[in-house]
Structures are given as C-alpha cells and as structure tokens.
GROMACS .gro file of C-alpha atoms in nm:
model
  219
    1UNK     CA    1   1.851  -1.098   0.770
    2UNK     CA    2   2.068  -1.154   1.078
    3UNK     CA    3   2.406  -0.988   1.135
    4UNK     CA    4   2.676  -1.163   1.337
    5UNK     CA    5   2.735  -0.879   1.580
    6UNK     CA    6   3.017  -1.051   1.768
    7UNK     CA    7   3.253  -1.207   1.514
    8UNK     CA    8   3.196  -1.003   1.198
    9UNK     CA    9   3.389  -0.676   1.225
   10UNK     CA   10   3.208  -0.510   0.935
   11UNK     CA   11   2.870  -0.611   1.079
   12UNK     CA   12   2.947  -0.442   1.410
   13UNK     CA   13   2.941  -0.104   1.236
   14UNK     CA   14   2.595   0.049   1.269
   15UNK     CA   15   2.642   0.265   0.960
   16UNK     CA   16   2.714  -0.049   0.759
   17UNK     CA   17   2.397  -0.216   0.885
   18UNK     CA   18   2.199   0.097   0.806
   19UNK     CA   19   2.356   0.117   0.461
   20UNK     CA   20   2.263  -0.243   0.385
   21UNK     CA   21   1.906  -0.168   0.488
   22UNK     CA   22   1.898   0.131   0.253
   23UNK     CA   23   2.050  -0.076  -0.029
   24UNK     CA   24   1.777  -0.342  -0.021
   25UNK     CA   25   1.477  -0.295  -0.249
   26UNK     CA   26   1.231  -0.520  -0.070
   27UNK     CA   27   0.949  -0.468  -0.320
   28UNK     CA   28   1.174  -0.575  -0.604
   29UNK     CA   29   1.263  -0.893  -0.417
   30UNK     CA   30   0.893  -0.965  -0.367
   31UNK     CA   31   0.805  -0.894  -0.729
   32UNK     CA   32   1.088  -1.105  -0.871
   33UNK     CA   33   1.087  -1.401  -0.634
   34UNK     CA   34   0.759  -1.416  -0.443
   35UNK     CA   35   0.519  -1.347  -0.732
   36UNK     CA   36   0.397  -1.049  -0.533
   37UNK     CA   37   0.266  -1.277  -0.258
   38UNK     CA   38   0.431  -1.094   0.028
   39UNK     CA   39   0.465  -0.751   0.176
   40UNK     CA   40   0.785  -0.566   0.266
   41UNK     CA   41   0.913  -0.609   0.619
   42UNK     CA   42   0.915  -0.276   0.799
   43UNK     CA   43   0.960  -0.345   1.168
   44UNK     CA   44   1.056  -0.612   1.424
   45UNK     CA   45   0.689  -0.615   1.520
   46UNK     CA   46   0.493  -0.622   1.194
   47UNK     CA   47   0.161  -0.456   1.106
   48UNK     CA   48  -0.005  -0.796   1.155
   49UNK     CA   49  -0.019  -0.687   1.521
   50UNK     CA   50  -0.201  -0.354   1.468
   51UNK     CA   51  -0.226  -0.285   1.840
   52UNK     CA   52   0.150  -0.327   1.890
   53UNK     CA   53   0.291  -0.201   1.559
   54UNK     CA   54   0.466   0.134   1.586
   55UNK     CA   55   0.415   0.299   1.246
   56UNK     CA   56   0.662   0.573   1.342
   57UNK     CA   57   0.947   0.324   1.396
   58UNK     CA   58   1.018   0.158   1.064
   59UNK     CA   59   1.328   0.034   0.887
   60UNK     CA   60   1.510   0.247   0.628
   61UNK     CA   61   1.340   0.239   0.290
   62UNK     CA   62   1.524   0.181  -0.037
   63UNK     CA   63   1.771   0.463  -0.099
   64UNK     CA   64   2.099   0.356  -0.266
   65UNK     CA   65   2.236   0.710  -0.254
   66UNK     CA   66   2.203   0.709   0.124
   67UNK     CA   67   2.356   0.360   0.136
   68UNK     CA   68   2.661   0.483  -0.056
   69UNK     CA   69   2.691   0.790   0.166
   70UNK     CA   70   2.683   0.584   0.486
   71UNK     CA   71   2.939   0.337   0.356
   72UNK     CA   72   3.173   0.622   0.264
   73UNK     CA   73   3.126   0.774   0.609
   74UNK     CA   74   3.188   0.436   0.772
   75UNK     CA   75   3.532   0.427   0.615
   76UNK     CA   76   3.471   0.175   0.339
   77UNK     CA   77   3.551   0.349   0.008
   78UNK     CA   78   3.515   0.170  -0.322
   79UNK     CA   79   3.827  -0.001  -0.450
   80UNK     CA   80   3.947   0.011  -0.812
   81UNK     CA   81   3.692  -0.254  -0.908
   82UNK     CA   82   3.409  -0.070  -0.730
   83UNK     CA   83   3.401  -0.310  -0.434
   84UNK     CA   84   3.412  -0.184  -0.077
   85UNK     CA   85   3.424  -0.519   0.107
   86UNK     CA   86   3.298  -0.876   0.089
   87UNK     CA   87   3.039  -1.043   0.311
   88UNK     CA   88   2.919  -1.401   0.311
   89UNK     CA   89   2.549  -1.484   0.345
   90UNK     CA   90   2.476  -1.830   0.486
   91UNK     CA   91   2.136  -1.990   0.445
   92UNK     CA   92   1.956  -2.321   0.404
   93UNK     CA   93   2.005  -2.464   0.056
   94UNK     CA   94   1.701  -2.558  -0.152
   95UNK     CA   95   1.479  -2.331   0.057
   96UNK     CA   96   1.309  -2.118  -0.208
   97UNK     CA   97   1.183  -1.852   0.031
   98UNK     CA   98   1.538  -1.743   0.099
   99UNK     CA   99   1.738  -1.888  -0.188
  100UNK     CA  100   1.575  -1.690  -0.468
  101UNK     CA  101   1.558  -1.363  -0.271
  102UNK     CA  102   1.926  -1.400  -0.183
  103UNK     CA  103   2.016  -1.408  -0.552
  104UNK     CA  104   1.849  -1.067  -0.587
  105UNK     CA  105   2.025  -0.941  -0.275
  106UNK     CA  106   2.359  -1.014  -0.441
  107UNK     CA  107   2.278  -0.770  -0.721
  108UNK     CA  108   2.129  -0.506  -0.493
  109UNK     CA  109   2.430  -0.498  -0.261
  110UNK     CA  110   2.671  -0.507  -0.555
  111UNK     CA  111   2.518  -0.180  -0.670
  112UNK     CA  112   2.652  -0.008  -0.356
  113UNK     CA  113   2.989  -0.182  -0.363
  114UNK     CA  114   2.929  -0.481  -0.136
  115UNK     CA  115   3.041  -0.815  -0.274
  116UNK     CA  116   2.792  -1.065  -0.130
  117UNK     CA  117   2.898  -1.429  -0.147
  118UNK     CA  118   2.625  -1.689  -0.106
  119UNK     CA  119   2.691  -1.988   0.119
  120UNK     CA  120   2.403  -2.239   0.090
  121UNK     CA  121   2.425  -2.528   0.336
  122UNK     CA  122   2.220  -2.842   0.386
  123UNK     CA  123   1.975  -2.783   0.672
  124UNK     CA  124   2.150  -2.985   0.943
  125UNK     CA  125   2.486  -2.835   0.850
  126UNK     CA  126   2.334  -2.487   0.846
  127UNK     CA  127   2.190  -2.533   1.195
  128UNK     CA  128   2.525  -2.658   1.325
  129UNK     CA  129   2.730  -2.380   1.167
  130UNK     CA  130   2.491  -2.091   1.231
  131UNK     CA  131   2.300  -2.173   1.546
  132UNK     CA  132   2.553  -2.380   1.737
  133UNK     CA  133   2.891  -2.250   1.618
  134UNK     CA  134   2.795  -1.895   1.511
  135UNK     CA  135   3.013  -1.951   1.207
  136UNK     CA  136   2.858  -1.693   0.973
  137UNK     CA  137   2.862  -1.323   0.883
  138UNK     CA  138   2.507  -1.277   0.749
  139UNK     CA  139   2.230  -1.533   0.776
  140UNK     CA  140   1.867  -1.535   0.671
  141UNK     CA  141   1.576  -1.766   0.730
  142UNK     CA  142   1.201  -1.746   0.769
  143UNK     CA  143   1.105  -1.699   1.135
  144UNK     CA  144   0.748  -1.755   1.249
  145UNK     CA  145   0.618  -1.472   1.468
  146UNK     CA  146   0.329  -1.665   1.626
  147UNK     CA  147   0.002  -1.520   1.749
  148UNK     CA  148   0.162  -1.275   1.991
  149UNK     CA  149   0.494  -1.085   1.997
  150UNK     CA  150   0.579  -1.261   2.323
  151UNK     CA  151   0.561  -1.600   2.155
  152UNK     CA  152   0.770  -1.562   1.843
  153UNK     CA  153   0.942  -1.227   1.812
  154UNK     CA  154   1.129  -1.176   2.139
  155UNK     CA  155   1.333  -1.496   2.092
  156UNK     CA  156   1.531  -1.325   1.816
  157UNK     CA  157   1.637  -1.031   2.036
  158UNK     CA  158   1.656  -1.130   2.404
  159UNK     CA  159   1.992  -1.157   2.576
  160UNK     CA  160   1.865  -1.476   2.739
  161UNK     CA  161   1.796  -1.621   2.393
  162UNK     CA  162   2.167  -1.621   2.311
  163UNK     CA  163   2.194  -1.996   2.347
  164UNK     CA  164   2.390  -2.218   2.111
  165UNK     CA  165   2.218  -2.528   2.243
  166UNK     CA  166   1.897  -2.411   2.073
  167UNK     CA  167   1.805  -2.330   1.715
  168UNK     CA  168   1.623  -2.031   1.568
  169UNK     CA  169   1.675  -1.797   1.858
  170UNK     CA  170   1.909  -1.496   1.894
  171UNK     CA  171   2.187  -1.588   1.650
  172UNK     CA  172   2.295  -1.224   1.609
  173UNK     CA  173   2.383  -1.227   1.981
  174UNK     CA  174   2.229  -0.885   2.015
  175UNK     CA  175   2.190  -0.787   2.380
  176UNK     CA  176   2.021  -0.480   2.524
  177UNK     CA  177   1.898  -0.511   2.881
  178UNK     CA  178   1.634  -0.243   2.831
  179UNK     CA  179   1.484  -0.446   2.547
  180UNK     CA  180   1.479  -0.756   2.768
  181UNK     CA  181   1.309  -0.565   3.049
  182UNK     CA  182   1.045  -0.431   2.813
  183UNK     CA  183   0.976  -0.776   2.669
  184UNK     CA  184   0.940  -0.911   3.024
  185UNK     CA  185   0.707  -0.629   3.119
  186UNK     CA  186   0.492  -0.670   2.808
  187UNK     CA  187   0.462  -1.044   2.864
  188UNK     CA  188   0.362  -1.011   3.229
  189UNK     CA  189   0.056  -0.788   3.199
  190UNK     CA  190  -0.285  -0.822   3.036
  191UNK     CA  191  -0.317  -0.446   3.001
  192UNK     CA  192  -0.312  -0.408   2.622
  193UNK     CA  193  -0.242  -0.035   2.638
  194UNK     CA  194   0.063  -0.091   2.857
  195UNK     CA  195   0.181  -0.377   2.639
  196UNK     CA  196   0.153  -0.155   2.331
  197UNK     CA  197   0.364   0.114   2.499
  198UNK     CA  198   0.630  -0.144   2.581
  199UNK     CA  199   0.638  -0.281   2.228
  200UNK     CA  200   0.648   0.070   2.082
  201UNK     CA  201   0.963   0.144   2.282
  202UNK     CA  202   1.113  -0.191   2.184
  203UNK     CA  203   1.067  -0.102   1.818
  204UNK     CA  204   1.223   0.240   1.870
  205UNK     CA  205   1.533   0.078   2.021
  206UNK     CA  206   1.563  -0.208   1.771
  207UNK     CA  207   1.524   0.021   1.472
  208UNK     CA  208   1.801   0.237   1.616
  209UNK     CA  209   2.034  -0.060   1.675
  210UNK     CA  210   1.925  -0.259   1.367
  211UNK     CA  211   2.059  -0.604   1.463
  212UNK     CA  212   1.824  -0.765   1.210
  213UNK     CA  213   1.670  -0.646   0.883
  214UNK     CA  214   1.316  -0.769   0.817
  215UNK     CA  215   1.301  -0.844   0.445
  216UNK     CA  216   0.942  -0.948   0.376
  217UNK     CA  217   0.632  -1.111   0.520
  218UNK     CA  218   0.501  -1.400   0.305
  219UNK     CA  219   0.129  -1.391   0.240
   0.00000   0.00000   0.00000
C-alpha cells in the first residue's frame, strides 16, 4: 500500500500513516479474500529472507484504539457523521489480489473514521495515472521481491527510483539518502553478515518513516 508522499497532504502526516497501519487487520483480509493462502506483511524485507529479516523492526499490528488515538493527535477529529477525512485508493481493476482485499480495507478504515473511496482503473490507465503522472493518493499492487533484496525490494524505496518514465518503482517518491547508501553498500559486498547489518538498519528506518504498508505475502 503506497502513500503519495508529495501531493497528498494527509499522507504526508506520519501519524496518519501509522494510524492506517494500526487500523488494518491483515489476517482478516487474508482469511476473507485469499482463502488463507498468504501471510501478513510485517516488514519491507520479509521473513522469506531469514538472513536479512529484522524481527525487531516490524510494522504496527492491528490496534484500532491506537489508530483512533493517533488520528485524534494528528488533528483529524471525527465529524458529525463519524468521518475524519476521505482518501482515494487507486488500483488495477479486475486484479483479484488487490481488488477483493481493497473492499475489506474500506470497512476497516471506516471503523476508524477514514472514508476510503476505491478508484479501479484499467491497467494501462492505472500505469499512466499512477506511475507516470503520480495522480493518486493511495495505491496498491503486488510487487515481486525477487531472489534477493537488491533485486526487487530497493526499487520501491530508492531516491534514484523516483522515475516517472518507468513503472513499478518508487511511486511514493520517498527519499532518504541514508537508505540509498545502505542499499548501495549491501549490494556491493558478498559479506552476508555485513549485508544483513545494512538491511537491518534499512528496516529500522523504513518502519520509522512508513512510506509503504506491506499488506500480505501470497503463498
């Protein structure tokens, strides 16, 4: 789940991003839409890379009370109808791996006062609007991580991957030079222990900044 960190004012607020993470019941999404054939996303670098996965740096777990508290603190009280604000979620239409989960997301975010509007687009239109024009607030899609974090994960976070001539890279336009340096360092050595240390720090930073929420890992 990608936030537009440049054009969406609400999405720029870290407490809002944290609150959304707390509001999402990932296991419920899996149970209702993936027939249990997935596991909750917990980190930018998933447990599938046991040598690089930092078990001490994981995303907020489901806690709607905390979500409500953070939204109040962020300055978004509930209105008379219980709604705090509206966000639009853009995604590829007729893509079951996101379409059905997004319908559950609507209900989960509604419970904490966020009115989530779904914006399904035909694939080519979605790529043009999201990846080339950055015309979105929230966006989700299935990203392939590849066989190594250097091959599939860093493209979603690097400053250099903010490139609207490409698709499926850093659409959030998140940029942290320390993260880039660590990705470079991890990709340039064969020392697995050093690489693990680099990826551990990357996870610490990304889970603090939360530019993306990892929803689930399909089996």
